[in-house]
Short mmCIF file of C-alpha atoms in Angstrom, two decimals:
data_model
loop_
_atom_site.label_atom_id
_atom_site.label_comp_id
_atom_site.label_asym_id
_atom_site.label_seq_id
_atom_site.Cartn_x
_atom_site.Cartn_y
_atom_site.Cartn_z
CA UNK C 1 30.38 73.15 135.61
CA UNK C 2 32.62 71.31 138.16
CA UNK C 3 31.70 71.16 141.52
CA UNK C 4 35.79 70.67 142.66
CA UNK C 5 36.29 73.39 145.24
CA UNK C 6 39.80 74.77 144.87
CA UNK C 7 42.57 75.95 147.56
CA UNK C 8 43.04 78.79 145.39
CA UNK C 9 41.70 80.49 142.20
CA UNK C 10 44.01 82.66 140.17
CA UNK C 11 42.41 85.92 138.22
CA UNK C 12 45.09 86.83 135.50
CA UNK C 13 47.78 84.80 134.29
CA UNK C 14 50.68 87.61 134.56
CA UNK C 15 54.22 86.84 135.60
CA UNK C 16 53.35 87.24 139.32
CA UNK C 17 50.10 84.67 138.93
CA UNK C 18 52.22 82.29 136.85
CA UNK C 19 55.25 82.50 139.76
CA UNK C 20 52.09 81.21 142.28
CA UNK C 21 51.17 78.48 140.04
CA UNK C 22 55.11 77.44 139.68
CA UNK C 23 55.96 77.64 143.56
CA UNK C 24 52.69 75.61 144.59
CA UNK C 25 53.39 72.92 141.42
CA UNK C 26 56.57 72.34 143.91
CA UNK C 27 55.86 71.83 147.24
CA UNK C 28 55.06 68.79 149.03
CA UNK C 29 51.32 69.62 150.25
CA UNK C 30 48.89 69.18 147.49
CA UNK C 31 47.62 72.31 146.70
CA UNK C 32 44.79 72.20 144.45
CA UNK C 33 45.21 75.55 141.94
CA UNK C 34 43.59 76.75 139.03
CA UNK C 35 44.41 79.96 137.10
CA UNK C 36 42.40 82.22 134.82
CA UNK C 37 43.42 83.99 131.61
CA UNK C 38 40.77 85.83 129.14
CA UNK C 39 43.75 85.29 126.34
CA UNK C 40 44.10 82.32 124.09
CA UNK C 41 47.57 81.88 124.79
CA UNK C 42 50.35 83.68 127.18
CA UNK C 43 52.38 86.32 125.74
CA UNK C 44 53.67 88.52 128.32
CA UNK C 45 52.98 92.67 126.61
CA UNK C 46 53.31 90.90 123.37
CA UNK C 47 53.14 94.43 121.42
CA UNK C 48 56.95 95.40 123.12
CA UNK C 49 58.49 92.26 122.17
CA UNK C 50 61.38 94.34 120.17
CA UNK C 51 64.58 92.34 118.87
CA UNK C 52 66.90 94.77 121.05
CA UNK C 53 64.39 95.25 124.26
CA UNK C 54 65.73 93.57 127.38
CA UNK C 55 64.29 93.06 130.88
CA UNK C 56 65.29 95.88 133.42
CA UNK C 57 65.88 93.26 136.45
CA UNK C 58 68.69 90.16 136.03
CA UNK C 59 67.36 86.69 135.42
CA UNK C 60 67.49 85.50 138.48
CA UNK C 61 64.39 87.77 139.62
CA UNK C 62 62.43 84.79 137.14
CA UNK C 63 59.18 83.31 138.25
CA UNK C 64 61.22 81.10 141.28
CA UNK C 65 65.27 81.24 141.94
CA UNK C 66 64.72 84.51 144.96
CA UNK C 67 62.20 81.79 146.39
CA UNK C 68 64.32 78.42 145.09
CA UNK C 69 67.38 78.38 143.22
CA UNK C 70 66.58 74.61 143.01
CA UNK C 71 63.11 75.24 141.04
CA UNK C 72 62.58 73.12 137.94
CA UNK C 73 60.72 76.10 136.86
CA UNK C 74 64.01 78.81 137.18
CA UNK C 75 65.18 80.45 134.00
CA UNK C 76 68.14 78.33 133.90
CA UNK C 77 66.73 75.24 134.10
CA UNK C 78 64.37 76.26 131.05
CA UNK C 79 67.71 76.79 129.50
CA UNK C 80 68.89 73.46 129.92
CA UNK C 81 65.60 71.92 129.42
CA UNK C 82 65.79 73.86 125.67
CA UNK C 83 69.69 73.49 124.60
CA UNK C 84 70.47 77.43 125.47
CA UNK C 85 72.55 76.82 128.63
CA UNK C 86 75.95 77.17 127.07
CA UNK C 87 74.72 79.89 124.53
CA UNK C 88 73.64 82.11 127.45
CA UNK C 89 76.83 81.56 129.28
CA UNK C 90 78.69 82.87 126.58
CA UNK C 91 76.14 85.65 126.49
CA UNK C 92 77.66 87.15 129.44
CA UNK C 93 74.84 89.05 130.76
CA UNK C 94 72.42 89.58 133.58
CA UNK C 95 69.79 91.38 131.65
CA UNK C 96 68.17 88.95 128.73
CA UNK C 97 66.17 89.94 125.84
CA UNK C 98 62.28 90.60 126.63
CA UNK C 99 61.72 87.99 123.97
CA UNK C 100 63.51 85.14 124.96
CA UNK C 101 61.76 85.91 129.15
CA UNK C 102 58.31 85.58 127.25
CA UNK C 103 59.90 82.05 125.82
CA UNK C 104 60.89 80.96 129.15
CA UNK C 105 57.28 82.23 130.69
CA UNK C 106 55.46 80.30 127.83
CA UNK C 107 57.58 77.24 128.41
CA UNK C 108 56.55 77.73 131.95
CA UNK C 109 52.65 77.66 130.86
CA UNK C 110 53.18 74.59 129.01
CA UNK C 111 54.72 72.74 132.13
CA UNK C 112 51.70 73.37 134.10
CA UNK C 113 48.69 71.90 134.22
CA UNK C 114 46.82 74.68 136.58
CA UNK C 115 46.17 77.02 133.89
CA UNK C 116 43.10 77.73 131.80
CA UNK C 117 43.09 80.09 129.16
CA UNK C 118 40.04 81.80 127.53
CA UNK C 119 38.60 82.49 130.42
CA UNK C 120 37.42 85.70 131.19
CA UNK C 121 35.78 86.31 134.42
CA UNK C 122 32.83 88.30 134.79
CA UNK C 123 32.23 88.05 138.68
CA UNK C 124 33.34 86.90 141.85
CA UNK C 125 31.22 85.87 144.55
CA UNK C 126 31.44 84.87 148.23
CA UNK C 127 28.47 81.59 149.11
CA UNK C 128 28.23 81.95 152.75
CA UNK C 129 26.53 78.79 152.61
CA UNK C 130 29.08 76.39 151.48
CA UNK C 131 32.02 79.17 152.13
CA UNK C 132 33.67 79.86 148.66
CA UNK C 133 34.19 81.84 146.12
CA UNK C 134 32.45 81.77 143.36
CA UNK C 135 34.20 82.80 139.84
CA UNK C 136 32.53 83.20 136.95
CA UNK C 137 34.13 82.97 133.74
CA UNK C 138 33.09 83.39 130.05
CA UNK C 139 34.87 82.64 126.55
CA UNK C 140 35.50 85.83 124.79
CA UNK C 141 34.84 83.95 121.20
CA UNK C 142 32.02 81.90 121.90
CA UNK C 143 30.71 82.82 124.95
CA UNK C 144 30.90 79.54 126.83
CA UNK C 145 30.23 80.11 130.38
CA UNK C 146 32.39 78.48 133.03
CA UNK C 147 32.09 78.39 136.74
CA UNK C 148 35.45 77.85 139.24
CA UNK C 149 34.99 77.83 143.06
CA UNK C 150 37.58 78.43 145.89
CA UNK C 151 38.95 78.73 149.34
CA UNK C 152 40.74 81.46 148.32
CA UNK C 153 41.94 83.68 145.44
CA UNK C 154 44.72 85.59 143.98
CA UNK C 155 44.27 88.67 141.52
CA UNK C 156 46.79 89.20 139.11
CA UNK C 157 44.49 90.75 136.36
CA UNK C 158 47.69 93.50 135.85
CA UNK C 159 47.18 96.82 134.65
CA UNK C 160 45.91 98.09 130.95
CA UNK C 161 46.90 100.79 128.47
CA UNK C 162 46.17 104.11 129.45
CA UNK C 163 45.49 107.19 126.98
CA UNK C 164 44.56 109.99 128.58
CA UNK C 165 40.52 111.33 127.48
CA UNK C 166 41.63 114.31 125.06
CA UNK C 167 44.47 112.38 123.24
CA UNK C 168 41.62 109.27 122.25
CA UNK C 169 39.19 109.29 119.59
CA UNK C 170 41.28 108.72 116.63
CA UNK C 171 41.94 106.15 114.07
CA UNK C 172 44.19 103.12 116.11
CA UNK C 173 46.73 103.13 113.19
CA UNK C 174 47.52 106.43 113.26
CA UNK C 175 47.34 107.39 116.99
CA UNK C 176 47.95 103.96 119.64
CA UNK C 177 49.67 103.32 122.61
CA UNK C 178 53.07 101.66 122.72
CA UNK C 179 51.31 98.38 123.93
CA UNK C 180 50.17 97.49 120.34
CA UNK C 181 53.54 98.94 118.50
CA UNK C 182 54.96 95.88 117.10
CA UNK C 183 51.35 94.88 115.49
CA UNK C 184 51.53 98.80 114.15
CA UNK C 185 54.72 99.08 113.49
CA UNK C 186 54.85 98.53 109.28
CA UNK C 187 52.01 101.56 109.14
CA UNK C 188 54.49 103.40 111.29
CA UNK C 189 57.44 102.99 108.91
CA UNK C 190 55.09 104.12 106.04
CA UNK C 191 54.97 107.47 107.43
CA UNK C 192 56.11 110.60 106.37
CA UNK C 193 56.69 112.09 110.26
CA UNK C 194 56.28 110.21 113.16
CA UNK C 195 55.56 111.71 117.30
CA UNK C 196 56.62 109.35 119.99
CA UNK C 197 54.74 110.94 123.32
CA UNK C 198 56.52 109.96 126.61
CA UNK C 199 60.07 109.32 128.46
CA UNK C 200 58.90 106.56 130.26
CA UNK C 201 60.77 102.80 129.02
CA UNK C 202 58.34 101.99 126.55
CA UNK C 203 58.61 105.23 124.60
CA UNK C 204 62.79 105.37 124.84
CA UNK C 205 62.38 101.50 123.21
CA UNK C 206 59.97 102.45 120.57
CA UNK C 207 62.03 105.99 119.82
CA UNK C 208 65.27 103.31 119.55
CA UNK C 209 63.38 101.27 117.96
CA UNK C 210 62.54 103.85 114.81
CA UNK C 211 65.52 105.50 115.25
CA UNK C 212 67.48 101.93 113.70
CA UNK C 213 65.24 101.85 111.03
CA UNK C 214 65.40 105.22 109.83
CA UNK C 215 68.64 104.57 108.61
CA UNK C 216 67.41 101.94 106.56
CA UNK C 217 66.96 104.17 102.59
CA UNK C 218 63.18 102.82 102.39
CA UNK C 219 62.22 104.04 105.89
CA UNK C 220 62.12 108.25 104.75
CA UNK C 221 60.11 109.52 108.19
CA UNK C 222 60.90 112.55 110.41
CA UNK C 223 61.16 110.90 113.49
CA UNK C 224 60.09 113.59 117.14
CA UNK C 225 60.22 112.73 120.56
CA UNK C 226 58.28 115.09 123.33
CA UNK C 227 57.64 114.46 126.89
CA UNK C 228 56.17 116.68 129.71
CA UNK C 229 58.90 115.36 132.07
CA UNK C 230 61.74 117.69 132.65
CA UNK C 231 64.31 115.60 130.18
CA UNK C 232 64.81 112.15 129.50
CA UNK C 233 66.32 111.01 132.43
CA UNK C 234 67.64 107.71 132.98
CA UNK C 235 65.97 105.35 135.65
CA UNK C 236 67.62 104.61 139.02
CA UNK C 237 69.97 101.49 138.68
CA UNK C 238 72.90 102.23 141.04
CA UNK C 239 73.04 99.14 143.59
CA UNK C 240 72.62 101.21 146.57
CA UNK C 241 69.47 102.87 144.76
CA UNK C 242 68.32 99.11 143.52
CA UNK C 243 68.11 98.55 147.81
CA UNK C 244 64.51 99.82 147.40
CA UNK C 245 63.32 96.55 145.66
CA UNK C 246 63.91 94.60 148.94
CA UNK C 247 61.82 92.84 151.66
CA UNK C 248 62.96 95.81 154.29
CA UNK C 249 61.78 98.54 152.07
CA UNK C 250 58.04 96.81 151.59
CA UNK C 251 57.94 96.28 155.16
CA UNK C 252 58.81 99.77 155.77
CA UNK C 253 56.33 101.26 153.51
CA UNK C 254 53.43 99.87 154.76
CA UNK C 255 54.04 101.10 158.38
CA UNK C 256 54.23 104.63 157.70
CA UNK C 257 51.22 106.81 157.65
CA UNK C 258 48.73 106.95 154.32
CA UNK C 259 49.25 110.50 154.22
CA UNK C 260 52.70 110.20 153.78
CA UNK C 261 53.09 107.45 151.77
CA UNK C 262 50.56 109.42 149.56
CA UNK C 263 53.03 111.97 149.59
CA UNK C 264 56.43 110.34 148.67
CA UNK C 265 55.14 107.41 146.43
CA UNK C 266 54.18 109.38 143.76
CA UNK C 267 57.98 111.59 143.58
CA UNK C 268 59.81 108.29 143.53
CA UNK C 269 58.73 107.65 139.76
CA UNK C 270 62.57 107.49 138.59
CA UNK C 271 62.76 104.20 140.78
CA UNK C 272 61.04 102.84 138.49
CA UNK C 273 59.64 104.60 135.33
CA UNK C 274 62.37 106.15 133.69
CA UNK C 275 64.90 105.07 130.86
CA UNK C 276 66.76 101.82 131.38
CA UNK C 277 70.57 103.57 131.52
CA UNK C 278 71.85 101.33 128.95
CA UNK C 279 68.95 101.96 126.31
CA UNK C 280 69.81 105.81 127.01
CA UNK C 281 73.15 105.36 125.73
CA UNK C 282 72.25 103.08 122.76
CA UNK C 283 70.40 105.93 121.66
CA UNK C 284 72.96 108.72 122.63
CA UNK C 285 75.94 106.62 120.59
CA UNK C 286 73.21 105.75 117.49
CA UNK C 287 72.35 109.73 117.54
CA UNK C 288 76.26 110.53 117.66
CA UNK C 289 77.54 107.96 114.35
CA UNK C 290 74.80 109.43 112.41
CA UNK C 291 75.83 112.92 112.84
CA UNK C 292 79.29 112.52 111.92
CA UNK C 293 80.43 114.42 108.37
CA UNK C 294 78.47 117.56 109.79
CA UNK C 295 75.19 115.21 109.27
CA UNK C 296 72.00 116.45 111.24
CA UNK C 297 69.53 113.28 111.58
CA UNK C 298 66.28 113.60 110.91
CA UNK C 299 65.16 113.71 114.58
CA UNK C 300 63.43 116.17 117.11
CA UNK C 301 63.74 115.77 121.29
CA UNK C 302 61.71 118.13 123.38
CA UNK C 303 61.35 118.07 127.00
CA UNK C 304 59.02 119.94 129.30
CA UNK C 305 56.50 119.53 126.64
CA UNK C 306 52.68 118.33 127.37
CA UNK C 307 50.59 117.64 124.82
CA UNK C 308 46.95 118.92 124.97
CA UNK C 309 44.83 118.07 122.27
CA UNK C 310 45.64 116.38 119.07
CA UNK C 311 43.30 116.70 115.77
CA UNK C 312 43.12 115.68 112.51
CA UNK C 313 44.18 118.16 109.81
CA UNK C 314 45.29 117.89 105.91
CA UNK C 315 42.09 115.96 105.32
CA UNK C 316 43.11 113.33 107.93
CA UNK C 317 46.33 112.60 106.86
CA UNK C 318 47.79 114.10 109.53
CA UNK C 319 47.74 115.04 113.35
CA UNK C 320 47.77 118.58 114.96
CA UNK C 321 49.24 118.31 117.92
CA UNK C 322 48.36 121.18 120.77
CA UNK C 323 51.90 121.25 122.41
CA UNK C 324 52.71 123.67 126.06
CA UNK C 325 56.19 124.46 127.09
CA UNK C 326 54.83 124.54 130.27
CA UNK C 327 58.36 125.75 132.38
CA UNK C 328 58.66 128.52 129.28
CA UNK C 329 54.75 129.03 129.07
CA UNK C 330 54.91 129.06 125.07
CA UNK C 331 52.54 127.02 123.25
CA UNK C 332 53.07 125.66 119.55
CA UNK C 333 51.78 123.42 116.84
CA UNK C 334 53.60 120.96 115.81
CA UNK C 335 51.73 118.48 112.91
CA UNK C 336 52.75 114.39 112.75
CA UNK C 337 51.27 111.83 110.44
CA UNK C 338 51.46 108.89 113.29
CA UNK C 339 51.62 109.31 117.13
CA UNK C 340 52.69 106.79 119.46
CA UNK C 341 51.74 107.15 122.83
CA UNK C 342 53.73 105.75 125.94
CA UNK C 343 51.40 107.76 128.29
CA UNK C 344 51.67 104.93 130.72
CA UNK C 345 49.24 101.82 132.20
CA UNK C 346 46.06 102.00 134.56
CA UNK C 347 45.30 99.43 137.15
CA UNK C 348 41.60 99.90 137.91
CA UNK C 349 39.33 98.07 140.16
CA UNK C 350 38.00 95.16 138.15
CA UNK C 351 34.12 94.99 137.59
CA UNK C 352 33.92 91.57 137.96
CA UNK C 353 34.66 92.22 142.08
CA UNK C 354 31.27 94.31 142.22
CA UNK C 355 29.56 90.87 143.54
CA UNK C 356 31.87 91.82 146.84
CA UNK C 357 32.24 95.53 147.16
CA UNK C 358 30.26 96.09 150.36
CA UNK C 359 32.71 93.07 152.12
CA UNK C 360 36.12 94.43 150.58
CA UNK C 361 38.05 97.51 153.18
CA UNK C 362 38.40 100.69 151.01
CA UNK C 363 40.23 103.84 151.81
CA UNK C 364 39.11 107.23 151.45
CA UNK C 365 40.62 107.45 148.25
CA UNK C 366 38.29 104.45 147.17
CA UNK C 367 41.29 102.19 147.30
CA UNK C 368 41.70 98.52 148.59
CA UNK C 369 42.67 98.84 151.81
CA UNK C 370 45.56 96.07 152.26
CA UNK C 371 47.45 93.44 155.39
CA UNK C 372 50.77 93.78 155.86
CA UNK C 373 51.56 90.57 153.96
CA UNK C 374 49.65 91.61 150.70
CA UNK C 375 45.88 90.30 150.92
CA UNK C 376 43.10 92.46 150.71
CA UNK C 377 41.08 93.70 153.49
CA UNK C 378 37.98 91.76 152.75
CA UNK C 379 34.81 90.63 155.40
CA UNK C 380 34.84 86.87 154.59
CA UNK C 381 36.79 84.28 155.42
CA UNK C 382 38.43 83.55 152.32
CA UNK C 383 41.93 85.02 151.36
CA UNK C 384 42.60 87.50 148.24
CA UNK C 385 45.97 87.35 147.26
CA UNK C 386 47.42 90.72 145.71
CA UNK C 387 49.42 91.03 142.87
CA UNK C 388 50.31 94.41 141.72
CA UNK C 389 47.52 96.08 142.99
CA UNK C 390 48.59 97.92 146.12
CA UNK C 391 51.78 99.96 145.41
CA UNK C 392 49.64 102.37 147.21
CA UNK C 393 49.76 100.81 150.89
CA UNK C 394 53.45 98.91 150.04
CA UNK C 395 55.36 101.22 147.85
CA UNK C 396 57.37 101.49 144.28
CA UNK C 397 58.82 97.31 144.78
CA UNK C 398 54.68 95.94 144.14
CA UNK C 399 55.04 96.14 140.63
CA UNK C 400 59.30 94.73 140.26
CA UNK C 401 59.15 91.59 139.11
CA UNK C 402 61.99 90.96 141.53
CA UNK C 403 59.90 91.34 144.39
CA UNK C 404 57.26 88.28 143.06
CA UNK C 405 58.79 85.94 145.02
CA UNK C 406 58.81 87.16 148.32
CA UNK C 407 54.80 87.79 147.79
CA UNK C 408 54.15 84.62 146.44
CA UNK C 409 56.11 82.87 149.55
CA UNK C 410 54.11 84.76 151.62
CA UNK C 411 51.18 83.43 150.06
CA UNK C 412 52.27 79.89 149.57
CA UNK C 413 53.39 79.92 153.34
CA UNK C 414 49.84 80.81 154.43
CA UNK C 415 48.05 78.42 152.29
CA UNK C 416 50.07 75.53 153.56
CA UNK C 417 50.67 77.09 157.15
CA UNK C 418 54.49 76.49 157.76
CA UNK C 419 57.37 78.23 155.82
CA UNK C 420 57.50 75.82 152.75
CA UNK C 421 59.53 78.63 151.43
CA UNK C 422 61.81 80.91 153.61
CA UNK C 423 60.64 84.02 154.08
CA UNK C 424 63.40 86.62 153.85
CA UNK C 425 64.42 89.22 156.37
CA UNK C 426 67.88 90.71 156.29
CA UNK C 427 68.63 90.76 152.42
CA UNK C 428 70.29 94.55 152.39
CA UNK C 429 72.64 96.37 153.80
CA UNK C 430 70.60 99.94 154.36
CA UNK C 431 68.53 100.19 157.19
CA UNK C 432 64.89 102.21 156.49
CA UNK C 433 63.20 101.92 159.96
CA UNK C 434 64.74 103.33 162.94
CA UNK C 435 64.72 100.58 165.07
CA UNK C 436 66.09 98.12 162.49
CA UNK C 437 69.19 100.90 162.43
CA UNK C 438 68.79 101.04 166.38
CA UNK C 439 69.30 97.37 166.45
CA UNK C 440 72.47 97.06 164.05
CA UNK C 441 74.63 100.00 165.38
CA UNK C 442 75.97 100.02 168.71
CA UNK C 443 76.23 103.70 169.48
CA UNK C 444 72.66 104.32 168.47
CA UNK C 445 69.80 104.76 170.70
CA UNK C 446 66.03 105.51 170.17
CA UNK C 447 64.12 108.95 171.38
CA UNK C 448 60.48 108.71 170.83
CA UNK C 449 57.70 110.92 169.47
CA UNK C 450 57.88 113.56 172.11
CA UNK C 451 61.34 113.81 171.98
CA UNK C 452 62.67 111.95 175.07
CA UNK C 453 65.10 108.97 175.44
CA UNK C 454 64.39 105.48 175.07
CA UNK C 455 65.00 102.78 177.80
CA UNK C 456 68.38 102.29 176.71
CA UNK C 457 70.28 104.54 178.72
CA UNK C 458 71.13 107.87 175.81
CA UNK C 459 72.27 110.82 177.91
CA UNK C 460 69.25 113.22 177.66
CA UNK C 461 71.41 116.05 178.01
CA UNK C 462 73.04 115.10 174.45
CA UNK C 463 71.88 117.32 171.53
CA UNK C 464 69.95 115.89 168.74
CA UNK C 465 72.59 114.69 165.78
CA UNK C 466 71.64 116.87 162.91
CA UNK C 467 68.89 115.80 160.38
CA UNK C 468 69.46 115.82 156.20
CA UNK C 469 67.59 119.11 156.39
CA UNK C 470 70.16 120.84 158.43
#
């Protein structure tokens, strides 16, 4: 056990926890970091590394360049550092393929000395008598216990497979989650019929995905794709839309209300969970050259569609599946030898914070109450850094990778205390709050609350100008 307290200790080694570890690895102050990862080695959602996926945000939102273009640690410089900067500029692209990001982040990993892998912490605790944290860690394989301590720490534990209660319970090869596809994939293309469950990214990948290989005359499956959502609608990428992944937007998020937040957060899924626009039309213009010659592919899509129980049937070999048109009301059975499931990820409260619970600020929804620049609400004087767990209190941008800088600069910027990174303000054109509109355009002016002028001088006899729901 080392007795070294640390500036900061790092839960998770995730792209956001890895972006820390780069940005302090390059300032002048001395920061002394260590981060934590229960995996023997990084591989960022190794089970989606397909040939054709790409990232849904351009290369520069990487683990640095939005915080310092100059970073030895951008994704360019990994390409020069590896021989792929001319290849890539011939590439002619913003988005790059998920594969070659989890090269650059693994290339990243082996830069750095600050990270530690299997270790997988079991508890946190504060010592009011020396005034740390504690962290205890454990190897998963042979149980070798380790113990960290620190000023500070950042979570970046990230979020887990989620299947929902009545869809579990059934043999992993033949019913899984899209997280573990590419390790199931070869039992997949054994099948006879195949379900993919979800219109989420994930599920549009892994329906691509089989949808290639069905072509191939050794791949002979029936190949469905249901989702509850109204269709399979394409994710928001217009540039005005993208203006919601900014510093403004985070800033005006967390000053609203709870109750509306709680509200609007949930409707904006589109922002963020539907299908990447260009995967759509792979698969449109793959469906369309198969059916030419009056050819019908083997394939099934059907929206609207929730599935509520699946069970075994034929002896095993196969999978009932309890299927609701819920805006029709008609129910049907529709039978699959494998399911895949993109039914979406989880990010619960970690056990291994239960050492802290009566110092951490929760809501009334038992969730971490959160400061304005990202660190939990917590009675102690130590810092917890938040990464991806409080799109709750700052909106849809917690989880865009794009967005990982700004928090991190935040972070880095309060561990060193002065602006060792700049911390951005006025990145967009679209105003959210009313007084950053107020401020910008000269013919506006500010009525409060109750309806009457501000100080600066508005005619009161003036109507209102007409809201969006006029």
């Amino acid at each position: 056990m080392s007795e070294a307290v640390h500036d900061v200790v790092g839960v998770g080694i995730g792209p956001f926890n890895l972006g820390l570890a780069a940005m302090l690895d390059s300032i002048e102050e001395d920061i002394d970091a260590v981060f934590l990862e229960r995996e023997a080695e990084f591989n960022w959602h190794e089970g989606m590394l397909l040939e054709g996926a790409t990232l849904e945000v351009p290369f520069l939102a990487d683990l640095v360049t939005l915080a310092d273009p100059t970073s030895p640690y951008s994704y360019l410089n990994y390409l020069r550092e590896t021989g792929r900067l001319y290849e890539f500029y011939f590439y002619e692209t913003f988005q790059v393929p998920r594969r070659e990001y989890n090269e650059y982040l693994r290339w990243v990993v082996a830069e750095l000395e600050s990270c530690r892998f299997g270790r997988e912490v079991t508890a946190v605790r504060w010592d009011d008598e020396h005034g740390h944290y504690v962290v205890t860690a454990t190897h998963p394989e042979t149980g070798k216990r380790f113990e960290y301590r620190g000023k500070n720490l950042a979570l970046g534990v990230g979020s887990r497979p989620q299947i929902p209660d009545h869809l579990q319970g059934h043999p992993e090869r033949d019913v899984f989650h899209t997280a573990t596809y590419r390790g199931n994939r070869e039992r997949v293309l054994e099948a006879d019929s195949v379900t993919v469950v979800g219109s989420g990214q994930s599920a549009a990948e892994v329906f691509q995905d089989l949808l290639e290989r069905q072509a191939d005359p050794d791949n002979d499956y029936r190949l469905d794709w249901l989702t509850r959502s109204d269709g399979f609608f394409p994710m928001e990428y217009s540039k005005l839309g993208l203006q919601h992944f900014t510093p403004e937007y985070d800033r005006y998020v967390y000053d609203l209300p709870q109750d509306v937040k709680d509200e609007f957060i949930p409707e904006q899924e589109l922002l963020y969970k539907g299908i990447d626009p260009g995967t759509s039309a792979e698969i449109y213009d793959l469906l369309y050259r198969r059916s030419i010659g009056d050819r019908d592919p083997d394939i099934g899509l059907f929206a609207m569609t929730e599935v509520r129980d699946i069970e075994p049937v034929g002896g095993g070999s196969e999978y009932a599946l309890d299927c609701r048109q819920w805006q029709a009301e008609e129910s049907f059975v529709h039978e699959s030898e494998v399911v895949v499931l993109g039914t979406g990820y989880e990010r619960p409260i970690p056990d291994f914070l239960d050492p802290l619970a009566d110092a951490i600020g929760w809501d009334e929804q038992g969730r971490f109450e959160v400061t304005a620049d990202h660190r939990l609400e917590i009675d102690v004087p130590g810092d917890v850094f938040l990464q991806n767990a409080e799109m709750h209190t700052h909106g849809v941008g917690v989880p865009d990778l794009g967005l990982g800088c700004y928090r991190n600069t935040r972070f880095v910027n309060r561990l060193v205390g002065r602006e060792a990174y700049p911390e951005d303000t006025d990145t967009v054109y679209q105003d959210f709050a009313v007084e950053q509109f107020v401020e910008r355009a000269p013919n506006a002016s500010r009525r409060h609350g109750n309806g009457s002028e501000s100080s600066s001088g508005a005619d009161p006899s003036r109507p209102s100008p007409p809201t969006q729901n006029d």
